[in-house]
Short mmCIF file of C-alpha atoms and ligand atoms in Angstrom, two decimals:
data_model
loop_
_atom_site.label_atom_id
_atom_site.label_comp_id
_atom_site.label_asym_id
_atom_site.label_seq_id
_atom_site.Cartn_x
_atom_site.Cartn_y
_atom_site.Cartn_z
CA UNK A 1 0.00 0.00 0.00
CA UNK A 2 1.41 3.39 -1.03
CA UNK A 3 -1.28 5.50 0.59
CA UNK A 4 -4.75 5.18 1.99
CA UNK A 5 -7.38 7.78 2.80
CA UNK A 6 -10.11 7.20 5.39
CA UNK A 7 -13.03 9.54 4.73
CA UNK A 8 -14.81 10.08 8.04
CA UNK A 9 -17.29 12.79 7.07
CA UNK A 10 -19.00 13.52 3.74
CA UNK A 11 -21.61 16.16 4.62
CA UNK A 12 -21.29 19.89 4.01
CA UNK A 13 -21.91 22.48 6.74
CA UNK A 14 -23.90 20.29 9.14
CA UNK A 15 -24.39 16.63 10.02
CA UNK A 16 -27.32 14.70 8.59
CA UNK A 17 -28.78 11.31 9.54
CA UNK A 18 -26.21 9.39 7.52
CA UNK A 19 -23.39 11.86 6.97
CA UNK A 20 -21.14 13.74 9.39
CA UNK A 21 -19.11 16.90 8.70
CA UNK A 22 -15.63 16.89 7.16
CA UNK A 23 -12.67 14.95 8.52
CA UNK A 24 -10.24 12.55 6.84
CA UNK A 25 -7.15 10.57 7.75
CA UNK A 26 -4.41 9.84 5.23
CA UNK A 27 -1.83 7.15 5.80
CA UNK A 28 1.47 6.46 4.06
CA UNK A 29 4.70 4.60 4.80
CA UNK A 30 6.09 7.56 6.77
CA UNK A 31 3.11 8.11 9.04
CA UNK A 32 -0.39 9.56 9.20
CA UNK A 33 -1.88 13.02 8.66
CA UNK A 34 -5.37 14.20 9.49
CA UNK A 35 -6.95 16.41 6.82
CA UNK A 36 -9.63 18.53 8.53
CA UNK A 37 -11.35 17.55 11.75
CA UNK A 38 -14.89 18.91 12.02
CA UNK A 39 -17.23 18.52 14.99
CA UNK A 40 -17.23 15.01 16.46
CA UNK A 41 -14.00 14.05 14.73
CA UNK A 42 -12.60 12.04 17.62
CA UNK A 43 -15.73 9.90 17.91
CA UNK A 44 -15.64 9.09 14.20
CA UNK A 45 -11.90 8.37 14.41
CA UNK A 46 -12.48 5.96 17.32
CA UNK A 47 -15.34 4.31 15.38
CA UNK A 48 -13.12 3.79 12.35
CA UNK A 49 -10.44 2.19 14.53
CA UNK A 50 -13.06 -0.21 15.95
CA UNK A 51 -14.22 -1.11 12.43
CA UNK A 52 -10.63 -1.77 11.36
CA UNK A 53 -10.07 -3.95 14.43
CA UNK A 54 -13.14 -6.04 13.61
CA UNK A 55 -12.95 -6.21 9.83
CA UNK A 56 -9.32 -5.60 8.81
CA UNK A 57 -6.72 -6.79 11.26
CA UNK A 58 -3.75 -5.20 9.44
CA UNK A 59 -4.15 -1.48 9.94
CA UNK A 60 -4.87 0.24 13.24
CA UNK A 61 -4.48 4.02 12.68
CA UNK A 62 -2.85 4.44 16.08
CA UNK A 63 -2.93 8.05 17.31
CA UNK A 64 0.79 7.95 18.10
CA UNK A 65 1.42 7.44 14.36
CA UNK A 66 -0.41 10.69 13.51
CA UNK A 67 2.19 13.40 12.86
CA UNK A 68 0.18 16.25 11.40
CA UNK A 69 -3.20 17.94 11.14
CA UNK A 70 -3.62 19.69 7.78
CA UNK A 71 -6.54 22.11 7.79
CA UNK A 72 -8.09 23.21 4.48
CA UNK A 73 -9.74 26.35 5.93
CA UNK A 74 -11.25 27.79 9.08
CA UNK A 75 -14.96 26.97 8.66
CA UNK A 76 -16.11 25.17 11.75
CA UNK A 77 -17.42 22.09 9.95
CA UNK A 78 -13.73 21.47 9.14
CA UNK A 79 -12.06 22.52 12.40
CA UNK A 80 -14.32 22.23 15.42
CA UNK A 81 -13.17 18.73 16.33
CA UNK A 82 -9.46 19.58 16.61
CA UNK A 83 -9.35 20.84 20.21
CA UNK A 84 -11.32 18.06 22.01
CA UNK A 85 -9.36 15.39 20.15
CA UNK A 86 -6.06 17.03 21.13
CA UNK A 87 -7.19 16.98 24.77
CA UNK A 88 -8.07 13.29 24.54
CA UNK A 89 -4.59 12.52 23.21
CA UNK A 90 -3.16 14.35 26.24
CA UNK A 91 -5.27 12.14 28.55
CA UNK A 92 -3.90 9.14 26.63
CA UNK A 93 -0.36 10.38 27.41
CA UNK A 94 0.61 11.09 23.82
CA UNK A 95 4.29 11.89 23.37
CA UNK A 96 4.63 12.15 19.58
CA UNK A 97 4.98 15.74 18.30
CA UNK A 98 1.95 17.11 16.46
CA UNK A 99 2.24 19.64 13.64
CA UNK A 100 -0.86 21.67 12.76
CA UNK A 101 -0.85 23.41 9.36
CA UNK A 102 -3.35 25.71 7.70
CA UNK A 103 -3.83 28.69 5.38
CA UNK A 104 -4.28 32.36 6.35
CA UNK A 105 -4.52 35.70 4.53
CA UNK A 106 -1.59 38.09 3.80
CA UNK A 107 -3.16 40.74 6.13
CA UNK A 108 -3.45 38.35 9.08
CA UNK A 109 0.03 36.97 8.36
CA UNK A 110 1.56 40.46 8.52
CA UNK A 111 -0.35 41.39 11.69
CA UNK A 112 0.77 38.20 13.45
CA UNK A 113 4.40 38.77 12.48
CA UNK A 114 4.31 42.37 13.76
CA UNK A 115 2.76 41.22 17.02
CA UNK A 116 -0.43 43.19 16.25
CA UNK A 117 -4.01 42.12 16.93
CA UNK A 118 -5.76 40.06 14.25
CA UNK A 119 -7.41 42.66 11.94
CA UNK A 120 -11.14 43.09 12.53
CA UNK A 121 -11.68 42.78 8.80
CA UNK A 122 -10.51 39.15 8.94
CA UNK A 123 -13.41 36.66 8.75
CA UNK A 124 -14.80 35.24 11.99
CA UNK A 125 -13.67 31.80 10.82
CA UNK A 126 -10.04 32.96 10.49
CA UNK A 127 -7.78 30.09 11.59
CA UNK A 128 -5.46 32.42 13.54
CA UNK A 129 -8.42 33.42 15.77
CA UNK A 130 -9.23 29.78 16.43
CA UNK A 131 -5.61 28.90 17.18
CA UNK A 132 -5.33 31.79 19.67
CA UNK A 133 -8.58 30.60 21.24
CA UNK A 134 -7.45 26.98 21.45
CA UNK A 135 -4.09 27.98 22.90
CA UNK A 136 -6.04 29.91 25.54
CA UNK A 137 -8.02 26.73 26.22
CA UNK A 138 -4.86 24.73 26.82
CA UNK A 139 -3.78 23.56 23.38
CA UNK A 140 -0.10 24.23 24.09
CA UNK A 141 2.93 22.02 24.48
CA UNK A 142 3.09 23.00 28.17
CA UNK A 143 -0.54 22.09 28.96
CA UNK A 144 -0.94 19.04 26.73
CA UNK A 145 2.38 17.43 27.60
CA UNK A 146 3.29 16.63 23.99
CA UNK A 147 4.97 19.00 21.51
CA UNK A 148 2.49 20.98 19.40
CA UNK A 149 3.39 23.39 16.60
CA UNK A 150 0.82 25.80 15.12
CA UNK A 151 1.90 26.84 11.64
CA UNK A 152 0.04 29.10 9.21
CA UNK A 153 0.89 29.88 5.58
CA UNK A 154 0.25 32.80 3.23
CA UNK A 155 -0.01 30.45 0.27
CA UNK A 156 0.15 32.93 -2.62
CA UNK A 157 3.75 33.75 -1.76
CA UNK A 158 4.61 30.60 0.23
CA UNK A 159 5.38 32.40 3.53
CA UNK A 160 5.03 30.42 6.75
CA UNK A 161 4.98 31.37 10.41
CA UNK A 162 4.65 29.60 13.72
CA UNK A 163 2.26 30.88 16.40
CA UNK A 164 3.82 30.48 19.84
CA UNK A 165 1.70 30.10 22.98
CA UNK A 166 2.95 33.44 24.37
CA UNK A 167 1.16 35.34 21.58
CA UNK A 168 4.24 35.92 19.41
CA UNK A 169 4.79 34.58 15.91
CA UNK A 170 8.01 33.76 14.11
CA UNK A 171 8.77 33.51 10.41
CA UNK A 172 9.81 30.06 9.16
CA UNK A 173 12.12 29.34 6.22
CA UNK A 174 9.55 27.05 4.59
CA UNK A 175 6.55 24.91 5.48
CA UNK A 176 7.71 22.22 7.90
CA UNK A 177 6.95 18.64 6.87
CA UNK A 178 5.55 16.16 9.41
CA UNK A 179 8.41 15.03 11.65
CA UNK A 180 10.29 11.97 10.43
CA UNK A 181 8.69 11.86 6.98
CA UNK A 182 11.22 10.95 4.28
CA UNK A 183 9.60 9.62 1.12
CA UNK A 184 6.25 11.39 1.39
CA UNK A 185 5.33 15.02 1.65
CA UNK A 186 2.24 17.09 2.28
CA UNK A 187 1.76 20.07 -0.01
CA UNK A 188 -0.92 22.78 0.19
CA UNK A 189 -2.58 23.88 -3.05
CA UNK A 190 -4.38 27.21 -2.75
CA UNK A 191 -8.09 26.99 -3.59
CA UNK A 192 -10.94 29.46 -3.96
CA UNK A 193 -13.43 29.80 -1.08
CA UNK A 194 -14.98 32.55 1.08
CA UNK A 195 -12.01 32.35 3.51
CA UNK A 196 -8.32 31.50 2.82
CA UNK A 197 -8.36 27.85 1.77
CA UNK A 198 -6.30 25.07 0.25
CA UNK A 199 -6.40 21.49 -0.88
CA UNK A 200 -3.81 19.10 0.54
CA UNK A 201 -1.75 16.81 -1.67
CA UNK A 202 0.09 13.78 -0.37
CA UNK A 203 2.89 12.99 -2.78
CA UNK A 204 4.89 9.80 -2.50
CA UNK A 205 8.11 9.89 -4.48
CA UNK A 206 8.70 7.11 -6.96
CA UNK A 207 12.00 5.40 -7.61
CA UNK A 208 13.82 2.44 -9.04
CA UNK A 209 12.72 -1.04 -8.00
CA UNK A 210 14.64 -3.17 -5.51
CA UNK A 211 17.64 -5.24 -6.68
CA UNK A 212 16.74 -8.92 -6.97
CA UNK A 213 19.31 -10.46 -4.61
CA UNK A 214 17.74 -13.91 -4.81
CA UNK A 215 18.19 -14.12 -8.56
CA UNK A 216 21.79 -12.93 -8.25
CA UNK A 217 22.48 -15.59 -5.60
CA UNK A 218 20.91 -18.34 -7.73
CA UNK A 219 23.27 -17.46 -10.58
CA UNK A 220 26.20 -17.52 -8.11
CA UNK A 221 27.33 -14.04 -9.14
CA UNK A 222 30.36 -12.51 -7.46
CA UNK A 223 30.04 -9.45 -5.23
CA UNK A 224 31.61 -7.35 -7.96
CA UNK A 225 29.13 -8.62 -10.58
CA UNK A 226 26.22 -7.94 -8.19
CA UNK A 227 27.51 -4.43 -7.56
CA UNK A 228 27.79 -3.72 -11.30
CA UNK A 229 24.25 -4.95 -11.98
CA UNK A 230 22.82 -3.10 -8.99
CA UNK A 231 24.43 0.13 -10.25
CA UNK A 232 22.67 -0.35 -13.59
CA UNK A 233 25.57 -1.73 -15.67
CA UNK A 234 25.05 -4.73 -17.97
CA UNK A 235 27.71 -7.45 -17.59
CA UNK A 236 28.98 -10.59 -19.28
CA UNK A 237 29.80 -13.53 -17.00
CA UNK A 238 32.98 -15.67 -17.35
CA UNK A 239 31.05 -18.28 -19.34
CA UNK A 240 29.97 -15.60 -21.81
CA UNK A 241 26.38 -15.08 -20.67
CA UNK A 242 25.17 -11.50 -21.15
CA UNK A 243 23.19 -10.20 -18.18
CA UNK A 244 21.07 -7.05 -18.37
CA UNK A 245 20.81 -4.97 -15.22
CA UNK A 246 17.13 -4.34 -16.03
CA UNK A 247 16.38 -8.01 -15.45
CA UNK A 248 17.60 -7.68 -11.87
CA UNK A 249 15.34 -4.76 -10.96
CA UNK A 250 11.88 -5.01 -9.49
CA UNK A 251 9.17 -2.88 -11.02
CA UNK A 252 9.80 0.86 -10.77
CA UNK A 253 7.68 2.62 -8.16
CA UNK A 254 5.65 5.40 -9.74
CA UNK A 255 5.31 8.78 -8.01
CA UNK A 256 1.87 8.76 -6.44
CA UNK A 257 -0.39 11.71 -5.65
CA UNK A 258 -3.64 11.99 -3.78
CA UNK A 259 -5.32 15.40 -3.47
CA UNK A 260 -8.11 16.23 -0.97
CA UNK A 261 -9.82 19.47 -1.92
CA UNK A 262 -11.54 21.04 1.10
CA UNK A 263 -14.17 23.65 0.10
CA UNK A 264 -13.62 25.45 -3.18
CA UNK A 265 -15.22 26.64 -6.37
CA UNK A 266 -14.36 24.50 -9.38
CA UNK A 267 -11.17 24.72 -11.43
CA UNK A 268 -8.92 26.13 -8.70
CA UNK A 269 -5.77 27.02 -10.60
CA UNK A 270 -3.33 25.22 -8.31
CA UNK A 271 -5.27 22.02 -9.04
CA UNK A 272 -5.86 22.41 -12.76
CA UNK A 273 -2.17 23.15 -13.37
CA UNK A 274 -1.04 19.89 -11.76
CA UNK A 275 0.56 17.57 -14.29
CA UNK A 276 -1.38 14.56 -13.09
CA UNK A 277 -3.07 13.16 -10.00
CA UNK A 278 -3.90 9.57 -9.14
CA UNK A 279 -6.88 10.34 -6.92
CA UNK A 280 -8.68 13.66 -6.54
CA UNK A 281 -11.15 13.82 -3.66
CA UNK A 282 -13.22 16.87 -4.50
CA UNK A 283 -16.10 18.64 -2.86
CA UNK A 284 -19.44 18.38 -4.67
CA UNK A 285 -21.72 20.48 -2.50
CA UNK A 286 -24.38 21.21 -5.11
CA UNK A 287 -26.10 19.53 -8.03
CA UNK A 288 -25.42 20.88 -11.51
CA UNK A 289 -28.64 22.92 -11.60
CA UNK A 290 -27.45 24.95 -8.58
CA UNK A 291 -24.38 26.32 -10.37
CA UNK A 292 -25.48 29.83 -9.38
CA UNK A 293 -25.30 28.94 -5.68
CA UNK A 294 -21.97 27.23 -6.16
CA UNK A 295 -20.61 30.40 -7.77
CA UNK A 296 -22.09 32.63 -5.08
CA UNK A 297 -20.86 30.64 -2.07
CA UNK A 298 -17.63 29.47 -3.73
CA UNK A 299 -18.39 25.78 -3.68
CA UNK A 300 -18.47 23.24 -6.52
CA UNK A 301 -21.19 21.31 -8.27
CA UNK A 302 -20.88 17.63 -9.18
CA UNK A 303 -20.08 18.59 -12.77
CA UNK A 304 -17.62 21.27 -11.61
CA UNK A 305 -15.75 18.61 -9.62
CA UNK A 306 -15.62 16.48 -12.78
CA UNK A 307 -14.32 19.40 -14.87
CA UNK A 308 -11.59 20.02 -12.29
CA UNK A 309 -10.62 16.33 -12.28
CA UNK A 310 -10.36 16.31 -16.08
CA UNK A 311 -8.26 19.49 -16.04
CA UNK A 312 -5.69 18.08 -13.61
CA UNK A 313 -5.53 14.75 -15.44
CA UNK A 314 -6.83 12.78 -12.48
CA UNK A 315 -7.15 9.01 -12.88
CA UNK A 316 -9.94 8.76 -10.35
CA UNK A 317 -12.35 11.27 -8.81
CA UNK A 318 -14.11 10.82 -5.48
CA UNK A 319 -17.07 13.11 -4.76
CA UNK A 320 -17.69 14.27 -1.18
CA UNK A 321 -19.06 17.20 0.92
CA UNK A 322 -22.70 16.79 -0.14
CA UNK A 323 -25.43 19.27 0.71
CA UNK A 324 -27.80 18.13 3.46
CA UNK A 325 -30.65 18.55 0.92
CA UNK A 326 -29.49 15.51 -1.02
CA UNK A 327 -31.11 12.18 -0.17
CA UNK A 328 -28.17 10.20 -1.53
CA UNK A 329 -25.20 10.62 -3.85
CA UNK A 330 -26.71 8.87 -6.90
CA UNK A 331 -27.68 12.08 -8.64
CA UNK A 332 -24.35 13.93 -8.25
CA UNK A 333 -22.56 10.74 -9.28
CA UNK A 334 -24.53 10.34 -12.50
CA UNK A 335 -24.13 14.05 -13.28
CA UNK A 336 -20.35 13.79 -12.86
CA UNK A 337 -20.28 10.65 -15.04
CA UNK A 338 -22.16 12.49 -17.78
CA UNK A 339 -19.65 15.32 -17.68
CA UNK A 340 -16.74 12.90 -17.97
CA UNK A 341 -18.29 11.05 -20.94
CA UNK A 342 -15.68 8.98 -22.78
CA UNK A 343 -12.65 10.42 -20.96
CA UNK A 344 -10.25 8.12 -19.18
CA UNK A 345 -11.38 9.03 -15.67
CA UNK A 346 -13.39 6.98 -13.19
CA UNK A 347 -15.59 8.49 -10.49
CA UNK A 348 -17.16 7.29 -7.23
CA UNK A 349 -19.09 8.99 -4.42
CA UNK A 350 -17.96 8.71 -0.80
CA UNK A 351 -19.91 7.49 2.22
CA UNK A 352 -18.66 8.08 5.79
CA UNK A 353 -16.13 5.36 6.66
CA UNK A 354 -14.96 4.73 3.08
CA UNK A 355 -11.31 4.02 2.31
CA UNK A 356 -9.45 5.02 -0.87
CA UNK A 357 -6.32 2.96 -1.44
CA UNK A 358 -3.45 3.29 -3.89
CA UNK A 359 -1.29 0.16 -4.07
CA UNK A 360 2.47 0.03 -4.59
CA UNK A 361 2.00 -0.62 -8.29
CA UNK A 362 -0.42 2.31 -8.56
CA UNK A 363 -3.78 0.56 -8.69
CA UNK A 364 -6.65 2.42 -7.06
CA UNK A 365 -9.48 0.95 -5.01
CA UNK A 366 -12.45 2.59 -3.30
CA UNK A 367 -13.58 0.45 -0.37
CA UNK A 368 -17.16 1.32 0.57
CA UNK A 369 -18.25 1.03 4.21
CA UNK A 370 -21.38 -1.12 4.20
CA UNK A 371 -22.12 -0.97 7.93
CA UNK A 372 -20.64 -4.44 8.30
CA UNK A 373 -17.26 -4.35 6.58
CA UNK A 374 -15.92 -2.82 3.40
CA UNK A 375 -16.83 -3.84 -0.14
CA UNK A 376 -14.80 -2.84 -3.19
ZN1 ZN B 1 -17.35 22.69 4.34
ZN1 ZN B 2 -16.16 26.14 3.92
#
C-alpha cells in the first residue's frame, strides 16, 4: 500500500442522519496526517479504529502514528473537532509531536508577524483566531504534555509562520513537513473559497525497483558482478552469458499523488495546473442545476468537480461534501459521469467510513463502508 485515505465525514456544513461533517485521515509509509477535523472528529476516528479492528486486522491508525493535522480552511465544519481530540490525546499520554498546518490571509500573516491584533476585517472563521482561542483553552505544548506546533501559511507567496503560545509569531524558512517523513510530503494547493483555503496533496516519491538479490544468488554471481548490476551496468559472466541490469530490478515505483480538496469553487488554478493526480477527492456540495449557488458561495457542483478532475488529469475522482438537501449521492454521481463522458477518468461517491487505497504498483481501489465491513 502506497497511501490510503479514510473519509470520516462527507456532509457539508452540518451533520445529517447518515453523513457527518468533514474529517479525513491519510496514511502512508512515513506516518499519518489528518486532513480537517470537524465537529465530532474524535468519535468518528475511534469508530473507524473499531471497524478496522473487527474487519481488517492489518491497519490500526494508532494516534501515536499521527504526525500532522492539515486544515483546508477555518470553517467550523472542518475545524471544530481539533481541540477536544487534542485533549483526549493528552489524557492518553501522547508523546509524539503534532504539527498543525493551515492557510491564512496576507493581512493576518503580517499582523501576526508584527505582534499586532488580528485585523477586525478578517473573517470570523479565520484560523489564527481559532488557534489563539485553542491555545487559551490549553492547546499548548506546556498544557498538553506533547509538543504541538501551530503553523500558518500565506499560500500565494509561500510564507510560513509559527504561532507560539505566548502570543508571538516567528517567520519560518519554509513549510515544515511532518516530523520523520522521508519519502512522502504534504503540499498545500491554494483553492478558492470565502475564507483562505487550500487542498492538501500527499505525494509519494517514486523510484527504481529493488535489486533482486535472490536471482543474483541463484546465478552464483560474485560481489563485484552484483555491484555492477545493482548500479545499472550490464555485464557478461565468465562463461559468456550476457546479463542485463534491467532483469535484476523489481518494477519501478511510480510517483503517487492523492489530493483532498476542502471547500472550493471549481477549477482552482493550483489544481488544474497539476501535471497529473492519481486520486482527486473533490467537494461536490451542489447539483449541476445549482451552479449559481456554487458560484455565489464558492463551492463546486458535481459537474464542476468532474471538470476540475479532467483538467488536472486525475485518474480517479471521489465526490464528497454533499449538501444536506441531497437524499443520496446517486444524482451527483450520474451528473459527474455524464460530464466525464468517454474520458479516461473513473468516479465514485464517498460514504462516511470509506477508504481510498493506492497500491504500490499504482492501482486504485475505493472500499465502501457497508455498515458491516468494506466492499470494493
Ligand atoms: Zn465545508
Ligand atoms: Zn467552507
